Short mmCIF file of C-alpha atoms and ligand atoms in Angstrom, two decimals:
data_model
loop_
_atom_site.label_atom_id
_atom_site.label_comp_id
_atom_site.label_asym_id
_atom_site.label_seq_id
_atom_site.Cartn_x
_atom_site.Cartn_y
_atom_site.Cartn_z
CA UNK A 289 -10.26 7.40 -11.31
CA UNK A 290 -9.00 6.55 -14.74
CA UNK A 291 -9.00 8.93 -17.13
CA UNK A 292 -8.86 7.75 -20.85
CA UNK A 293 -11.25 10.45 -22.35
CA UNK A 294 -8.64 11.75 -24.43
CA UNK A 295 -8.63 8.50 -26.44
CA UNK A 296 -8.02 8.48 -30.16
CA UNK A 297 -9.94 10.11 -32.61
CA UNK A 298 -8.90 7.57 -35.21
CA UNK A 299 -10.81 4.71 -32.82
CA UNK A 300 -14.40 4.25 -32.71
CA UNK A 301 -15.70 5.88 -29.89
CA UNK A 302 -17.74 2.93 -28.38
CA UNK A 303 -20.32 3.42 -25.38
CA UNK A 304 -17.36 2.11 -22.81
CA UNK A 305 -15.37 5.48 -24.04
CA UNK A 306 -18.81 7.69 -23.06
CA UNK A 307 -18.67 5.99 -20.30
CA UNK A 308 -15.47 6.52 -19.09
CA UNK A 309 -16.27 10.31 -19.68
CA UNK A 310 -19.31 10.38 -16.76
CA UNK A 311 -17.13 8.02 -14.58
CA UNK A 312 -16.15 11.23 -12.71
CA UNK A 313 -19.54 12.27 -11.46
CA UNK A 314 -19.59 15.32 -12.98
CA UNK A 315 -23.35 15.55 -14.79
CA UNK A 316 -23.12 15.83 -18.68
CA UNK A 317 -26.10 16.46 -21.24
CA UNK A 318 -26.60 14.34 -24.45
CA UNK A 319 -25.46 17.75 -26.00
CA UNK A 320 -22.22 18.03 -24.21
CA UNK A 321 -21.12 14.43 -24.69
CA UNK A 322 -22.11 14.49 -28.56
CA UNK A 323 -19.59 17.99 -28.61
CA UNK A 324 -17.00 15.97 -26.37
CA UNK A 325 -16.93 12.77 -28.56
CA UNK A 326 -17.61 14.06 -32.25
CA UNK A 327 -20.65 11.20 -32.02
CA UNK A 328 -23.99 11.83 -33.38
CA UNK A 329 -26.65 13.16 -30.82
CA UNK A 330 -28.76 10.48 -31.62
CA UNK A 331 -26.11 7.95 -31.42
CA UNK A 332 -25.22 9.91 -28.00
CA UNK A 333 -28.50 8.94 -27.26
CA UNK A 334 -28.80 4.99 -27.53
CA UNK A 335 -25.10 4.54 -25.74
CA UNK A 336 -26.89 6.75 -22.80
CA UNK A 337 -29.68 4.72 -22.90
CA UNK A 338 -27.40 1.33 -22.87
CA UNK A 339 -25.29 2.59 -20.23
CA UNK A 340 -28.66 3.20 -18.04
CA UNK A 341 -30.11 -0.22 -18.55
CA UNK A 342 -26.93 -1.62 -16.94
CA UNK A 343 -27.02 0.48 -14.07
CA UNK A 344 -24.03 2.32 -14.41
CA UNK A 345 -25.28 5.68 -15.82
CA UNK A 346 -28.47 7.63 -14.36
CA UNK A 347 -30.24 10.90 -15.13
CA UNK A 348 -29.10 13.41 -12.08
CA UNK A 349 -31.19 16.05 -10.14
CA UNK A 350 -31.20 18.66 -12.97
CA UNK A 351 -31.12 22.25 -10.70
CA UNK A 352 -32.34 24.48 -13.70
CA UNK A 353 -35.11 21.92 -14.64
CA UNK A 354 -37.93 22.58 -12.43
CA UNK A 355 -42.06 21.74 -13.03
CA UNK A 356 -41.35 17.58 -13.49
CA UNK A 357 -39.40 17.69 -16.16
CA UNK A 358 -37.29 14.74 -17.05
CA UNK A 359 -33.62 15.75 -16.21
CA UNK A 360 -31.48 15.94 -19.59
CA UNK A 361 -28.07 15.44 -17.51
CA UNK A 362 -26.55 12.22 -16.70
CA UNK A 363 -23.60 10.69 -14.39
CA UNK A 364 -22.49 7.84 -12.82
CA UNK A 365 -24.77 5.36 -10.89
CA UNK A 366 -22.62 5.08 -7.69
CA UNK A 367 -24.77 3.17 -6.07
CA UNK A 368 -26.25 1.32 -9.23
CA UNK A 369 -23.77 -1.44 -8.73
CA UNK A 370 -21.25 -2.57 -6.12
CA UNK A 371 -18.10 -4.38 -5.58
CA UNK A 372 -16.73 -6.54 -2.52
CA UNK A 373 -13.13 -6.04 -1.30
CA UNK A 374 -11.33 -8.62 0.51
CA UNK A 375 -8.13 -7.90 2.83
CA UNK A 376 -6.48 -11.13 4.07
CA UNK A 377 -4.25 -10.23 6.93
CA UNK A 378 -1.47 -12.66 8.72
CA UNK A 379 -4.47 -12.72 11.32
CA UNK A 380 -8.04 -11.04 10.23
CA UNK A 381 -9.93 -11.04 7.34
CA UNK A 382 -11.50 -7.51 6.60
CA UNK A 383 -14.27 -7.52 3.83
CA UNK A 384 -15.89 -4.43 2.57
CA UNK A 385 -18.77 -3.77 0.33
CA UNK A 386 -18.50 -0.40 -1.81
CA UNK A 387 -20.58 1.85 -4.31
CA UNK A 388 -18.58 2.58 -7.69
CA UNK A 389 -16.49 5.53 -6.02
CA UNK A 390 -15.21 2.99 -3.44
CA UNK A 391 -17.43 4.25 -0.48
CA UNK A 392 -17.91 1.31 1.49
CA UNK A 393 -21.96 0.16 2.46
CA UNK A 394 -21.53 -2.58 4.50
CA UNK A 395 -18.53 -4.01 6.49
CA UNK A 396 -17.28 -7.09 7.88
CA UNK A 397 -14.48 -8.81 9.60
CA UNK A 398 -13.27 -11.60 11.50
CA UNK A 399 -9.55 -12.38 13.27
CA UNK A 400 -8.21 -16.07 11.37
CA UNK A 401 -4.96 -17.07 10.61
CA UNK A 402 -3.76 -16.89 7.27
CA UNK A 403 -2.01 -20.06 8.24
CA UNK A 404 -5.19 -21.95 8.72
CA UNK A 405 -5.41 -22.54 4.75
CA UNK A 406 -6.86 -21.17 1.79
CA UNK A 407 -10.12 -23.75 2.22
CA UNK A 408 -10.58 -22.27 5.52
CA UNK A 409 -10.55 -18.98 4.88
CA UNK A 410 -11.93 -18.62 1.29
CA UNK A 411 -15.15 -20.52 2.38
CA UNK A 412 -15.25 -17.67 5.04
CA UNK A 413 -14.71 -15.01 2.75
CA UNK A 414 -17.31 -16.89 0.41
CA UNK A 415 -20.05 -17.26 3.47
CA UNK A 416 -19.77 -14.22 4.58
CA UNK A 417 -19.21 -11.83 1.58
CA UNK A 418 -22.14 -13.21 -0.19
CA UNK A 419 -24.20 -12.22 3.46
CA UNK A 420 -22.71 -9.09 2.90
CA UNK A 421 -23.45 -8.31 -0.31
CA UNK A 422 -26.99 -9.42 0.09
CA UNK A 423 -28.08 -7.15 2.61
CA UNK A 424 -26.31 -3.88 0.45
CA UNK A 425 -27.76 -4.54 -2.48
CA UNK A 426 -30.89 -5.22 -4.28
CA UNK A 427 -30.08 -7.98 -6.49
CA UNK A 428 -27.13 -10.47 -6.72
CA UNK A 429 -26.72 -9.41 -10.25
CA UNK A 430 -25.58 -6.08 -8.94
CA UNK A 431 -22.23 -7.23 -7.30
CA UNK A 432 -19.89 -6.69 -10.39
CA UNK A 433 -16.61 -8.26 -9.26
CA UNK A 434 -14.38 -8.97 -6.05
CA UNK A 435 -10.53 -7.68 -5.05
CA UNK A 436 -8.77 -9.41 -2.76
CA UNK A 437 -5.41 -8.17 -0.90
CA UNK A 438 -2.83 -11.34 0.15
CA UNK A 439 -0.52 -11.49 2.84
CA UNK A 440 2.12 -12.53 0.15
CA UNK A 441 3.52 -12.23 -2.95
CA UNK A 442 1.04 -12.72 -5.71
CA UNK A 443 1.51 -13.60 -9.53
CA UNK A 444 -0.74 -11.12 -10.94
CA UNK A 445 -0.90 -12.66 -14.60
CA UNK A 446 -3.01 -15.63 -12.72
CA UNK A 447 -3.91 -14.03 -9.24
CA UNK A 448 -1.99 -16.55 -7.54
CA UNK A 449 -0.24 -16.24 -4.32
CA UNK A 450 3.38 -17.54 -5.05
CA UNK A 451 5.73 -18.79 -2.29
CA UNK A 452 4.55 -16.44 0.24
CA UNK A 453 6.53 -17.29 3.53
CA UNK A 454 3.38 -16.68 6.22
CA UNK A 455 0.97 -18.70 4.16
CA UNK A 456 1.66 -22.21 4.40
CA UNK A 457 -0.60 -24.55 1.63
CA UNK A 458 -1.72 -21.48 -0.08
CA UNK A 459 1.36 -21.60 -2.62
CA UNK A 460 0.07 -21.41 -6.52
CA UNK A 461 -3.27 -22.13 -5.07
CA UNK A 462 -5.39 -20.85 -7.65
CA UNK A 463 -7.91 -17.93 -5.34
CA UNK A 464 -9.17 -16.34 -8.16
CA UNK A 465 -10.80 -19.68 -9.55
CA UNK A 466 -12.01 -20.62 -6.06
CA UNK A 467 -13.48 -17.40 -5.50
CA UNK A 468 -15.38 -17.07 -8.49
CA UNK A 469 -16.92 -20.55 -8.25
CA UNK A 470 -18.61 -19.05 -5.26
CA UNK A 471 -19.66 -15.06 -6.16
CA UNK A 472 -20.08 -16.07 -10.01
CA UNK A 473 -17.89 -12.64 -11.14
CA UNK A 474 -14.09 -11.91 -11.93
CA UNK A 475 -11.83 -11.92 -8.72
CA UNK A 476 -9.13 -9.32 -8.80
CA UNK A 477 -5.70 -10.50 -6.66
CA UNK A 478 -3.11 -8.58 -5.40
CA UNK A 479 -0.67 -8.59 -2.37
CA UNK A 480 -1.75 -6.70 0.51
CA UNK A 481 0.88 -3.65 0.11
CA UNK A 482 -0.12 -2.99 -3.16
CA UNK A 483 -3.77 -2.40 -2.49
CA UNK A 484 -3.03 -0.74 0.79
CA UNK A 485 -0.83 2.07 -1.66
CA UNK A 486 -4.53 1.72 -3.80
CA UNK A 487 -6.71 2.81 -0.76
CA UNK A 488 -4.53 5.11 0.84
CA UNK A 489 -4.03 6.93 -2.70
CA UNK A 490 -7.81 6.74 -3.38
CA UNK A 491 -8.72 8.34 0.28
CA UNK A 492 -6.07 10.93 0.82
CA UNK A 493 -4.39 11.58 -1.98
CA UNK A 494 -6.54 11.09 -4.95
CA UNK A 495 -4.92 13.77 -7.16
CA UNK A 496 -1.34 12.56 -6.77
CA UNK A 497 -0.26 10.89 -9.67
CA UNK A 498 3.57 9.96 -8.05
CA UNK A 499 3.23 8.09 -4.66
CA UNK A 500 5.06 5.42 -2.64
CA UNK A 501 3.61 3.45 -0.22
CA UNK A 502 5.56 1.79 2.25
CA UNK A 503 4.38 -0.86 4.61
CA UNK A 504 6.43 -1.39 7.92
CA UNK A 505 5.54 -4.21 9.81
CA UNK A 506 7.00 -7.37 10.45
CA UNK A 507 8.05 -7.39 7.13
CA UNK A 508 8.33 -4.38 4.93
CA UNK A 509 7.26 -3.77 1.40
CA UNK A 510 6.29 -0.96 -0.76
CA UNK A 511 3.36 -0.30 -3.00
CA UNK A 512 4.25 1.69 -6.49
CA UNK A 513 1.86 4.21 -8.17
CA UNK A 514 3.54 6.20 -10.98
CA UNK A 515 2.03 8.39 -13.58
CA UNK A 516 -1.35 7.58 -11.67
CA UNK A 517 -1.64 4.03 -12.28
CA UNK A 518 0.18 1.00 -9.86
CA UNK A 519 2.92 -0.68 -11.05
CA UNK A 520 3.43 -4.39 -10.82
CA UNK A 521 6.39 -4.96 -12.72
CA UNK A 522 7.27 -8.10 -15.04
CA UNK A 523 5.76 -10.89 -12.28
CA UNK A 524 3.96 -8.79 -9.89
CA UNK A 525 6.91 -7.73 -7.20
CA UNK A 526 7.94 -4.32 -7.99
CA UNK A 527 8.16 -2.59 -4.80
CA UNK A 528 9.88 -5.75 -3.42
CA UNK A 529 12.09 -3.42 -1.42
CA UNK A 530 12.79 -5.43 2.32
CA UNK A 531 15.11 -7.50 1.02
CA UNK A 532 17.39 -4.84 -0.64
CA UNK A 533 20.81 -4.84 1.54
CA UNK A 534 21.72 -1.97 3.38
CA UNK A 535 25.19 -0.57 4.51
CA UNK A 536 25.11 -1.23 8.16
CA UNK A 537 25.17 -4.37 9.29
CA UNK A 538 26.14 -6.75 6.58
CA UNK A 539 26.77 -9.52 8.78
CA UNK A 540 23.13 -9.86 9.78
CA UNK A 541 21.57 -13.45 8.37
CA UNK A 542 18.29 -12.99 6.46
CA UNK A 543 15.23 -15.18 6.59
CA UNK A 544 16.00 -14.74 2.98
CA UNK A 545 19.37 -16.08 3.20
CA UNK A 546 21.15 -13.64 2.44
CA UNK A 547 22.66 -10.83 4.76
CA UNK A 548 22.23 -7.02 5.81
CA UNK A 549 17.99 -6.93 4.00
CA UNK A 550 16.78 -3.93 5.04
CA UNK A 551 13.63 -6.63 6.42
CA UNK A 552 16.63 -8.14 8.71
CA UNK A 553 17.11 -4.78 10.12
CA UNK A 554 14.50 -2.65 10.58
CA UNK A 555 11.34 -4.55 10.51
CA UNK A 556 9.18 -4.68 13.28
CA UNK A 557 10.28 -7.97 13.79
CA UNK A 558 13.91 -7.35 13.80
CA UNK A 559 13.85 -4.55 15.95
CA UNK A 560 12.16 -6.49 18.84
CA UNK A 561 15.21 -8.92 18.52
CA UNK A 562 17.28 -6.60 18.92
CA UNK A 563 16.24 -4.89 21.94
CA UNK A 564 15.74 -8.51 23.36
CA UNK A 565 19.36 -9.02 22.54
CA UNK A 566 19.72 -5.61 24.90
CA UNK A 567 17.86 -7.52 27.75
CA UNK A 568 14.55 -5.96 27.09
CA UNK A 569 11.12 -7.64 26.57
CA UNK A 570 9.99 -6.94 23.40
CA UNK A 571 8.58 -9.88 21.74
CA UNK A 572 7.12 -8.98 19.00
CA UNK A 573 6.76 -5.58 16.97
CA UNK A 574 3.58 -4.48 19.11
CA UNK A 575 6.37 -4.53 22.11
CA UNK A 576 8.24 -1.93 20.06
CA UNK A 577 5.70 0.26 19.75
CA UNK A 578 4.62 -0.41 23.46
CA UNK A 579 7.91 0.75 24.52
CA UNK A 580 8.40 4.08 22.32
CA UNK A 581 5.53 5.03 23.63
CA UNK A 582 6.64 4.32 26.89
CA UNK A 583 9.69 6.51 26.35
CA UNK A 584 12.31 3.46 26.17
CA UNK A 585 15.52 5.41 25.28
CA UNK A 586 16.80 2.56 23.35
CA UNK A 587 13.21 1.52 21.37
CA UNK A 588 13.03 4.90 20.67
CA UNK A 589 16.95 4.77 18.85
CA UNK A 590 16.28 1.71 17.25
CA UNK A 591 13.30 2.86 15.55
CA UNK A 592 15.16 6.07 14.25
CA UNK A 593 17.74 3.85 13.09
CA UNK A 594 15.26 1.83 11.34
CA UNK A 595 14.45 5.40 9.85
CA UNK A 596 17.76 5.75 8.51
CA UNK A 597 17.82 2.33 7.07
CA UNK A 598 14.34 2.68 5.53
CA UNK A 599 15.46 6.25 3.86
CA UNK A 600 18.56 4.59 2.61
CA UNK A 601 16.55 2.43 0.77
CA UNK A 602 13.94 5.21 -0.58
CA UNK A 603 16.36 7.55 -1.28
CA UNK A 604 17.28 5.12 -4.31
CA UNK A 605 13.68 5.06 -5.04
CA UNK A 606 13.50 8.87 -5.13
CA UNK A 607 16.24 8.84 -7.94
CA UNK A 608 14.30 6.05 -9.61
CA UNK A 609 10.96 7.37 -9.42
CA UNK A 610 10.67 10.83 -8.84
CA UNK A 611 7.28 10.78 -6.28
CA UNK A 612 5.49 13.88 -4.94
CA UNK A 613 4.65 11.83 -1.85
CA UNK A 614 6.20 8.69 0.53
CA UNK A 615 3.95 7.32 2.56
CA UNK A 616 4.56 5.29 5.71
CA UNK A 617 1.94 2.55 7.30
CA UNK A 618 1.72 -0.55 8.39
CA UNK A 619 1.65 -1.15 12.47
CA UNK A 620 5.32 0.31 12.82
CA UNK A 621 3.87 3.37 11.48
CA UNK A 622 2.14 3.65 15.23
CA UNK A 623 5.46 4.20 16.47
CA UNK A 624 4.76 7.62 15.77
CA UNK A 625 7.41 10.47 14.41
CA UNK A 626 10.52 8.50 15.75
CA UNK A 627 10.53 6.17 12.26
CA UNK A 628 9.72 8.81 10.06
CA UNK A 629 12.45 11.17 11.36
CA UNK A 630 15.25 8.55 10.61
CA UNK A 631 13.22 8.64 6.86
CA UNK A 632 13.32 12.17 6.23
CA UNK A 633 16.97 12.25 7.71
CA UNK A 634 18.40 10.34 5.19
CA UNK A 635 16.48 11.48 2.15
CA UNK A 636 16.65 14.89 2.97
CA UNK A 637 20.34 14.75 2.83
CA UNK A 638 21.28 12.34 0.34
CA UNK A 639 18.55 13.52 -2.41
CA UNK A 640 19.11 16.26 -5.15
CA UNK A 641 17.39 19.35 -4.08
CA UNK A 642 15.15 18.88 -7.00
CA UNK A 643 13.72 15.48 -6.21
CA UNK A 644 13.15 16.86 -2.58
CA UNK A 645 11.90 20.39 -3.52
CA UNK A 646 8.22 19.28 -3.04
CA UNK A 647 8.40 15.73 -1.61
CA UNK A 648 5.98 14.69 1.13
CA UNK A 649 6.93 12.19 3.47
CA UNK A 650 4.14 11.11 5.79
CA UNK A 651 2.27 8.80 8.17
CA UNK A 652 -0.84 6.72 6.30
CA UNK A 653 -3.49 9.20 7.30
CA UNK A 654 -5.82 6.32 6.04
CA UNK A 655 -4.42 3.33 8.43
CA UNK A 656 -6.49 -0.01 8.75
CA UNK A 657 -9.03 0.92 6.43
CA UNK A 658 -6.56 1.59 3.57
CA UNK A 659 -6.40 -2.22 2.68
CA UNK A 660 -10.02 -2.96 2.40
CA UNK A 661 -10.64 0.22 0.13
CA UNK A 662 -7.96 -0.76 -2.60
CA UNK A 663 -8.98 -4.31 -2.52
CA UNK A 664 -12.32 -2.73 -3.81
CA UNK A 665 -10.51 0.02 -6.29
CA UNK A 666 -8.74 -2.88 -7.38
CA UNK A 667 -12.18 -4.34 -8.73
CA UNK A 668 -14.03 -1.04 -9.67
CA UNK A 669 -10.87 -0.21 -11.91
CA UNK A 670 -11.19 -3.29 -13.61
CA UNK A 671 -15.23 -3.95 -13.44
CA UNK A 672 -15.22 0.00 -15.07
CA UNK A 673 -12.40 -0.64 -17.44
CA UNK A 674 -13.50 0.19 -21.36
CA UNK A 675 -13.30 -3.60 -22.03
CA UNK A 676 -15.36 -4.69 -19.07
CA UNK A 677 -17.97 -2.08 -20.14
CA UNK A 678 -18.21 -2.77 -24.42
CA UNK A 679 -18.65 -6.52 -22.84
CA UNK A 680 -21.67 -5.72 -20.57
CA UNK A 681 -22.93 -3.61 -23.19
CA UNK A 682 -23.06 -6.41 -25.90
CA UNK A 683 -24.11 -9.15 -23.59
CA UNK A 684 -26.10 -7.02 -21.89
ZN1 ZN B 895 16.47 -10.85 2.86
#
């Protein structure tokens, strides 16, 4: 969760601010929030009173007040509004409804291509996350907005997917605006590592302020939270790390044109090529994993090597960014501690003591699930946000 209860004392404190305080579910009295913000008690009071009418606040189960009387402490409404999160994979379409903490109510999914079109697959997403949201909640009015994770890269000043190579006709197409035509609240878009690095931080490692996620698949790409909030960078691509080149082979072609990406080596997809090229049958990355866990000598040695090449690349990230904890998912993550071996291998040794001192490197403990989860923190952190909040307040 966001904390911004320290904001300035030279601001007024508005009811989003005393809201942002009870976002964390602990209970507070009118008392203790009139002490915390310098407000009036009776001011305390109406902003409490606003904040219920909405749905997001409610009086909690007071343990010292006993004989029926009304409790005088007051917390989040988890479950007084929800949001709908939306991961678009290459193949499936996951949807998720969740309470305010991101527990998810109701669940949903389908396999479709990515590749049959946005028209296709947003009037899915439409059809069934309004069925969805209908049987979790009590009114329509309660679904507050929608995040959706893309199989590409994604613009996030407009939400639009922008050249993404697996997603043929969904270039610039505008999802946001298509999406909110059909729930009738924002739509929150982001591509799919990002708000897989949301979920997985959100699930397992909610207290970590410094993490890198790193998704391993066919592709590979890497999700940035720093100083507890995700960073997008100028267009929306930080974390754009498979196509950064890597020592060994420099004489391997690209899909991106260029030669020796880190993608061209040690993606799922490359690695199957090049056990094919060995004579084996591995066709696709699921064939990689299918033969490390057969005990293939040489599956298992590329995937180490992919390791290597993987933790040549972070190890420049460690120097850039410092993180307490690098984690690895996405379906080459299945190939179990083979990949991450080659990863700690290389950062281990090429790091400053320091940067390595307390550094985590792990599996996604979170796996599938991850996606779905940040596609909804993605739309609680901005349904929640102070200016989301003073807005509900005033037309509310
Ligand atoms: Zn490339």
């Amino acid at each position: 969760m966001v904390d911004i209860s320290g904001a300035s004392p030279l601001r007024t404190v508005a009811t989003s601010d005393l809201f942002q305080i009870l976002r964390d579910g602990t209970p507070r009295t009118r008392a203790e929030l009139a002490a915390i913000t310098g407000l009036a008690r009776s001011t305390v009071a109406l902003r409490v009173d606003a904040l219920m009418r909405l749905g997001l606040v409610s009086p909690t189960a007071d343990a010292a007040s006993t004989g029926g009387r009304p409790s005088s402490q007051f917390a989040l409404d988890a479950r007084g509004k929800v949001v709908l999160g939306v991961d678009i994979g290459a193949s499936h379409i996951h949807l998720a409804v969740s309470d305010l903490t991101g527990r998810i109510l109701a669940e949903d999914s389908t396999p479709m291509a990515v590749s049959s079109g946005p028209d296709a697959v947003l009037d899915w997403v439409a059809i069934a996350g309004a069925a969805l949201v209908d049987g979790a909640v009590r009114s329509p009015s309660d679904l507050l907005a929608v995040g959706v994770g893309l199989p590409g890269p994604v613009e996030h000043s407009t939400g639009r997917p922008i050249n993404p190579p697996i997603m043929p006709g969904w270039d610039r197409f505008d999802v946001p605006a298509a999406l909110t035509s059909r729930f009738g609240v924002p739509v929150l878009v982001d591509n799919d590592v990002n708000i897989m690095a949301l979920g997985e931080r959100e699930l397992a490692w909610p207290d970590v302020e410094h993490l890198i996620f790193v998704k391993v698949a066919t592709g590979i790409g890497a999700g940035v939270i720093s100083g507890g909030f995700l960073q997008r960078g100028a267009q929306g691509i930080a974390g754009d790390i498979g196509h950064v080149q890597i020592s060994r082979g420099r004489d391997v072609l690209c899909r991106c044109g260029n030669h020796g990406c880190l993608e061209a080596l040690a993606s799922g997809r490359a690695l199957a090529q090049a056990l094919r090229d060995t004579g084996l049958d591995a066709d696709g990355a699921q064939a990689v994993i299918d033969l490390v866990k057969r005990g293939n000598l040489e599956a298992i040695q590329a995937v180490r090597q992919a390791g290597r090449d993987l933790g040549e690349v972070l190890t420049t990230c460690v120097s850039l960014m410092n993180p307490s904890v690098i984690v690895i998912g996405g379906s080459m993550a299945q190939a179990g501690e083979h990949l991450i071996a080659g990863v700690r291998e290389v950062i281990y040794t090429r790091s400053t003591p320091l940067a390595t001192q307390h550094l985590h490197i792990t599996h996604s403990s979170v796996g599938p699930q991850a996606a779905v989860v940040g596609a909804a923190m993605l739309a609680i952190h901005f349904a929640l946000s102070p200016e989301r909040v003073d807005a509900m307040v005033t037309a509310g």
